[in-house]
Coordinates of C-alpha atoms in Angstrom, one line a residue:
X221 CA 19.0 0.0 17.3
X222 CA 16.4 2.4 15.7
X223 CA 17.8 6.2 15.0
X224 CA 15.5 9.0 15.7
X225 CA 15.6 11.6 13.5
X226 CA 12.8 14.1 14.8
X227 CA 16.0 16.1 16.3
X228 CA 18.4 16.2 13.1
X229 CA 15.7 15.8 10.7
X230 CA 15.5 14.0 7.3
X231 CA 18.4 16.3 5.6
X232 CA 20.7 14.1 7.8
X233 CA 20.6 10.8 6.0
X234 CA 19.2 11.5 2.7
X235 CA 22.8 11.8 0.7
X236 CA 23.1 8.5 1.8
X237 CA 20.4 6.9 -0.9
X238 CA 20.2 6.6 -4.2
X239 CA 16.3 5.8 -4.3
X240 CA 13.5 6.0 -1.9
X241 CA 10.3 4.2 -1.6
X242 CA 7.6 6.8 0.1
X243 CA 4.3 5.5 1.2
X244 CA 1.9 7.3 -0.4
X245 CA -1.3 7.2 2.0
X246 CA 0.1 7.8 6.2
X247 CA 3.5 9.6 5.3
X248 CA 2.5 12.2 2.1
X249 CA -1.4 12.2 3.0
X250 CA -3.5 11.2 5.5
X251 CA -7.2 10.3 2.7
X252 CA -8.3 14.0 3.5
X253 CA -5.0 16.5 3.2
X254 CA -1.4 16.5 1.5
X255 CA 1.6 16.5 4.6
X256 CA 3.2 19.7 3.7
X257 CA 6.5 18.5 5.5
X258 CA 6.0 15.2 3.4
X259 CA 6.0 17.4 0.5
X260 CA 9.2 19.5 1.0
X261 CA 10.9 16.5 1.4
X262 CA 10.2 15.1 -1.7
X263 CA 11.4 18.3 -3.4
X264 CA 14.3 18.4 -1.7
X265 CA 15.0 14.8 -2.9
X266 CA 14.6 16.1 -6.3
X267 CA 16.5 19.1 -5.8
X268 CA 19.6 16.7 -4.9
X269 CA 18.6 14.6 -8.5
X270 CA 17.8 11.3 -6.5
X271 CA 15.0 8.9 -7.4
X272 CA 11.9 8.4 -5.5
X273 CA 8.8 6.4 -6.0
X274 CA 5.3 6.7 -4.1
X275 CA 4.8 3.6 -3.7
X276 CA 0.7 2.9 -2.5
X277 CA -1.6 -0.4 -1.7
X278 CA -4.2 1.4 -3.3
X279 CA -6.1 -1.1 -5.1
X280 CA -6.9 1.4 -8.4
X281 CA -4.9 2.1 -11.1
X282 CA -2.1 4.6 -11.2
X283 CA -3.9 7.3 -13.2
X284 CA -6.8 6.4 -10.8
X285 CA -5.0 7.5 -7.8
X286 CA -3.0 10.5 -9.6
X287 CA -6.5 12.0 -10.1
X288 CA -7.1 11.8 -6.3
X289 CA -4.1 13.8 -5.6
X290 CA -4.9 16.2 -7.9
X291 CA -8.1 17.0 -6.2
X292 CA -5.5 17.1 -2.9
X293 CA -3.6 19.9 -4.7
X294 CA -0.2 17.8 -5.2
X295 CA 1.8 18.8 -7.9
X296 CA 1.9 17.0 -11.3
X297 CA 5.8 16.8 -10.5
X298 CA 5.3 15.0 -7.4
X299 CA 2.3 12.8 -8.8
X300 CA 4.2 11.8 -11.7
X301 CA 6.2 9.2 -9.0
X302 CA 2.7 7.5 -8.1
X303 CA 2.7 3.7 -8.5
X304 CA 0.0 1.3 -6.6
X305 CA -0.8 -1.9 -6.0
X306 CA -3.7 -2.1 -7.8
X307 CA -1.5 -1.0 -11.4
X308 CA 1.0 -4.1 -10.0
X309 CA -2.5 -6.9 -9.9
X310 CA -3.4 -5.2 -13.4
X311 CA -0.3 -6.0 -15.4
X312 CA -0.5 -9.2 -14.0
X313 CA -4.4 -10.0 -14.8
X314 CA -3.9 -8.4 -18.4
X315 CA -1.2 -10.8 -18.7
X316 CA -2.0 -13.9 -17.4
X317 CA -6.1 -13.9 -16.7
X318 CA -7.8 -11.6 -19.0
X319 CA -10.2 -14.2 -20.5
X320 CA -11.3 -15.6 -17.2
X321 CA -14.2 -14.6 -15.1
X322 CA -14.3 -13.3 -12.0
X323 CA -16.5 -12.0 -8.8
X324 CA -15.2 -8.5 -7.6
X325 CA -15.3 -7.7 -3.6
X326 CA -15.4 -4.1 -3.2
X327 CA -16.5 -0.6 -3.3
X328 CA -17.9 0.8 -6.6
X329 CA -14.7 3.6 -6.6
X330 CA -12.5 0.6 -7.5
X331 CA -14.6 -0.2 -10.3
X332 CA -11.9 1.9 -12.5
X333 CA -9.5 -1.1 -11.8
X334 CA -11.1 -3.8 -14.3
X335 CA -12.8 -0.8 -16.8
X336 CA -11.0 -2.5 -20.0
X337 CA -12.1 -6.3 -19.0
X338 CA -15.3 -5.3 -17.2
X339 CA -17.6 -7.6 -19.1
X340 CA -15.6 -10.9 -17.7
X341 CA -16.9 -9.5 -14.5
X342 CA -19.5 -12.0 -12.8
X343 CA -22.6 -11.3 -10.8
X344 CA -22.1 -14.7 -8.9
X345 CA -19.5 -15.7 -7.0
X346 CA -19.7 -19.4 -7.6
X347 CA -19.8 -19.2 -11.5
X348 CA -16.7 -17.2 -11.8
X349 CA -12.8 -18.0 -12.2
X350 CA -11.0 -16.0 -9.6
X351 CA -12.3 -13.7 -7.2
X352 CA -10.9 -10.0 -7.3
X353 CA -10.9 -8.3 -4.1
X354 CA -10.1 -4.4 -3.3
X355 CA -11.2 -4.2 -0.2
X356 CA -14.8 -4.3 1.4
X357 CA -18.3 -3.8 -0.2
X358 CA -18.8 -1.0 2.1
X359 CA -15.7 0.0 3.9
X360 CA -17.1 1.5 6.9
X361 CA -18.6 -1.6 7.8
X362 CA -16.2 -3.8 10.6
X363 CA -18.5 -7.0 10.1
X364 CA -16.3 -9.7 8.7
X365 CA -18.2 -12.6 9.7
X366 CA -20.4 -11.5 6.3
X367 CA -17.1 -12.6 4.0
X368 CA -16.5 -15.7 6.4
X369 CA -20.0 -17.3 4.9
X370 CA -19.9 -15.4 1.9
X371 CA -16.5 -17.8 1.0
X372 CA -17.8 -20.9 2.9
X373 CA -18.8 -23.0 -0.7
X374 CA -16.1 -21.1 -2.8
X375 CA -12.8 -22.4 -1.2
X376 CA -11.8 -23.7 -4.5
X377 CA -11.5 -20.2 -6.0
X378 CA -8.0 -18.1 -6.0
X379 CA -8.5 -14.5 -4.6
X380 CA -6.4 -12.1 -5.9
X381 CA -5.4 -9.2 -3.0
X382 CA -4.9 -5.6 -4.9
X383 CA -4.4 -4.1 -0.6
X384 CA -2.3 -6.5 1.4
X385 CA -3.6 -3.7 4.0
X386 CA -5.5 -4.4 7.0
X387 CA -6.5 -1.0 8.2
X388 CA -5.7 2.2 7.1
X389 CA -6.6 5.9 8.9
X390 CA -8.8 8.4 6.6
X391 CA -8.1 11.2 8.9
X392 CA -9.3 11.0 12.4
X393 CA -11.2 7.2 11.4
X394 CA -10.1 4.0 10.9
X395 CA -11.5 2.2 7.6
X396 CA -10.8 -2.1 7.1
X397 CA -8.9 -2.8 4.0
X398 CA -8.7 -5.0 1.5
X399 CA -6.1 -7.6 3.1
X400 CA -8.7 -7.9 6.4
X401 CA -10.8 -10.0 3.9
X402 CA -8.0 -11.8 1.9
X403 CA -6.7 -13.1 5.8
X404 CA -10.7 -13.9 6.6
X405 CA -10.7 -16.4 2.8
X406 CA -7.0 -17.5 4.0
X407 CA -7.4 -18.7 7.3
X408 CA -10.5 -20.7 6.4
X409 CA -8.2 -22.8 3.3
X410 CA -8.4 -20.5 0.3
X411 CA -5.5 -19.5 -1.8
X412 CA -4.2 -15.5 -1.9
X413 CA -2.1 -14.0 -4.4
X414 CA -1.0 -10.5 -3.5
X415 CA 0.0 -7.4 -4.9
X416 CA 1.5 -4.3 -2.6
X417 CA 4.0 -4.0 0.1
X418 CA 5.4 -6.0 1.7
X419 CA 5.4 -8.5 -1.4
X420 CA 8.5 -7.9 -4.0
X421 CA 6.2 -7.6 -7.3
X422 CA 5.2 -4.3 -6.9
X423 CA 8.8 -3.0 -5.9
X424 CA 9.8 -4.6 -9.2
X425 CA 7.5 -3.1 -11.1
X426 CA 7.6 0.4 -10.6
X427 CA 11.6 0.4 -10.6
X428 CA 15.0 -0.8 -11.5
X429 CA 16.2 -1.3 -8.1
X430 CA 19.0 -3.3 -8.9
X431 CA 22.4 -2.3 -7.3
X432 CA 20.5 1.2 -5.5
X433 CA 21.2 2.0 -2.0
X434 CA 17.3 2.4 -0.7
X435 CA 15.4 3.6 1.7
X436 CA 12.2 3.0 2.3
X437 CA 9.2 4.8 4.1
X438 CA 6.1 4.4 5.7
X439 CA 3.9 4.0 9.3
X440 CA 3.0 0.6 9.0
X441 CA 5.3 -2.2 9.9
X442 CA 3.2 -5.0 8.5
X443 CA 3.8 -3.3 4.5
X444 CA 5.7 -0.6 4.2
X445 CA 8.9 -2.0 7.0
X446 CA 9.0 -6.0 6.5
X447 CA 9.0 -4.9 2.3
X448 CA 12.1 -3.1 2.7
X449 CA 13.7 -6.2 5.3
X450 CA 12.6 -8.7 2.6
X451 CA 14.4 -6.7 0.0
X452 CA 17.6 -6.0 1.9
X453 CA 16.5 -2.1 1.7
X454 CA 17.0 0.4 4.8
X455 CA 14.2 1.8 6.4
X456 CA 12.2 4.4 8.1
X457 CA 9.1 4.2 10.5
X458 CA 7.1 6.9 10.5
X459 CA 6.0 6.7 14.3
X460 CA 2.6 9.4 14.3
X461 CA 0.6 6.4 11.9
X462 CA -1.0 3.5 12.2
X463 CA 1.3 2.0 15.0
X464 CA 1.2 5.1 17.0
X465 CA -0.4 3.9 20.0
X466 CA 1.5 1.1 20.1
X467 CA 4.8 3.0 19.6
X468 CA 3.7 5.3 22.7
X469 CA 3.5 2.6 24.7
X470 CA 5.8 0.0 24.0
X471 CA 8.8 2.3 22.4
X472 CA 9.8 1.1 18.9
X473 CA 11.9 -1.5 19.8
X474 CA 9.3 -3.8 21.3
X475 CA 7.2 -2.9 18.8
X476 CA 9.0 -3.8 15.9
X477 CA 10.3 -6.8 17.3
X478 CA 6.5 -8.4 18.4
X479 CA 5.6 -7.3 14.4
X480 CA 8.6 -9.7 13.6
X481 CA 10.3 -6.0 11.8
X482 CA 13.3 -4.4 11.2
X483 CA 13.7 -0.5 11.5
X484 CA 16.9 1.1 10.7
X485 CA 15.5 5.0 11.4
X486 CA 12.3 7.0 12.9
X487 CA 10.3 10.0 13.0
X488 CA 7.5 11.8 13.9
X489 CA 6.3 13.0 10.6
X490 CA 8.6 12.6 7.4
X491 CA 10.2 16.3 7.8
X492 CA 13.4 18.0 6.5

């Protein structure tokens, strides 16, 4: 059964972890402010010398994102921890496709991601190798039936996913991510390799798990909860996020259960 915390608060569990994984964008910020509460937590995590990551879909490059924050007035301490998605896709395309071409679906803010290979970047989806997708050309836009022709004569192409995300909240509004079109390409026969939670690479990555008690914690039970079940870690739902309506109205058992999930705690808001 699923523990809430709002009453006894974060301090009540945290000496029992070694290492937490902290979504970045729906516990710390919400695309427009910094969580103050999110924040003190994190200090106080540091204050007791334990080991946290901010672990983000965002489908940019660490420094990328670290910039953002910045501008959000977070800390360099507390920025130092950032590790995305997109930095997980890059080791991987440095490594394994950098001399292949390939078509890029997304907005030009993303652009950052492929900045040291952006000449292998193609102007036609058909000629290229792979296709790279961040998210949507214009992310306000809800219309995926434009990605379901779009990919109608380029089945045969791999799509690498930097946002296994479908939706994420900027503030009061609800933008379409970069998973929304990887599921569109998938469901009609083409292949998707992804980076971000809930897939194990990007866990990997950014740290030596190995032998750590962990918790880890986010709002969205597609990502940041079925990562931590598939890695044997504990977790915590953040219930004011992208589930909230559901959570409301179903309760967080039944929710978790019809999202096929596992939630050890909740809360509110991540709070001390």
């Amino acid at each position: 059964m699923t523990k809430n915390l709002d009453k006894e608060g974060f301090s009540s569990i945290v000496d029992g972890y070694e290492l937490f994984y902290v979504d970045l964008w729906g516990v710390v910020h919400n695309g427009v402010s910094l969580h103050q509460e999110a924040i003190r937590v994190l200090n106080e995590i540091t204050k007791k010398k334990k080991d946290y990551i901010l672990l983000t879909n965002a489908p940019r490059p660490n420094h990328s994102v670290k910039s953002f924050l910045e501008k959000l007035g977070m800390e360099k301490e507390i920025r130092d921890h950032v590790f995305t998605s997109g930095e997980a896709a890059l080791n991987y395309l440095k490594k394994n496709l950098i001399n292949n071409f390939f078509f890029h679906i997304g907005p030009p803010r993303d652009f950052d991601l492929f900045k040291d290979f952006k000449k292998k970047k193609s102007e036609n989806l058909e000629n290229c190798d792979y296709i790279l997708c961040t998210g949507l050309f214009d992310n306000h836009s809800e219309d995926l039936k434009y990605y379901k022709n779009l990919f109608e004569k380029s089945l045969d192409k791999m799509m690498i996913c930097t946002n296994p995300d479908l939706i994420v909240d900027k503030g009061s509004k609800r933008e379409l991510c970069a998973g929304s079109v990887a599921i569109v390409f998938e469901k009609m026969g083409g292949k998707v390799v992804y980076f971000g939670k809930p897939y194990t690479e990007v866990y990997n990555q950014s740290f030596d798990n190995k032998n750590k008690k962990t918790l880890s914690i986010g709002d969205n039970l597609n990502t940041d909860i079925k990562g931590a079940n598939l890695l044997n870690f504990d977790s915590l739902i953040i219930s004011n996020g992208i589930h909230k309506n559901e959570i409301k109205e179903k309760g967080i058992e039944k929710t978790s259960r019809s999202y096929e999930a596992i939630c050890n705690y909740i809360q509110s808001e991540l709070k001390w």
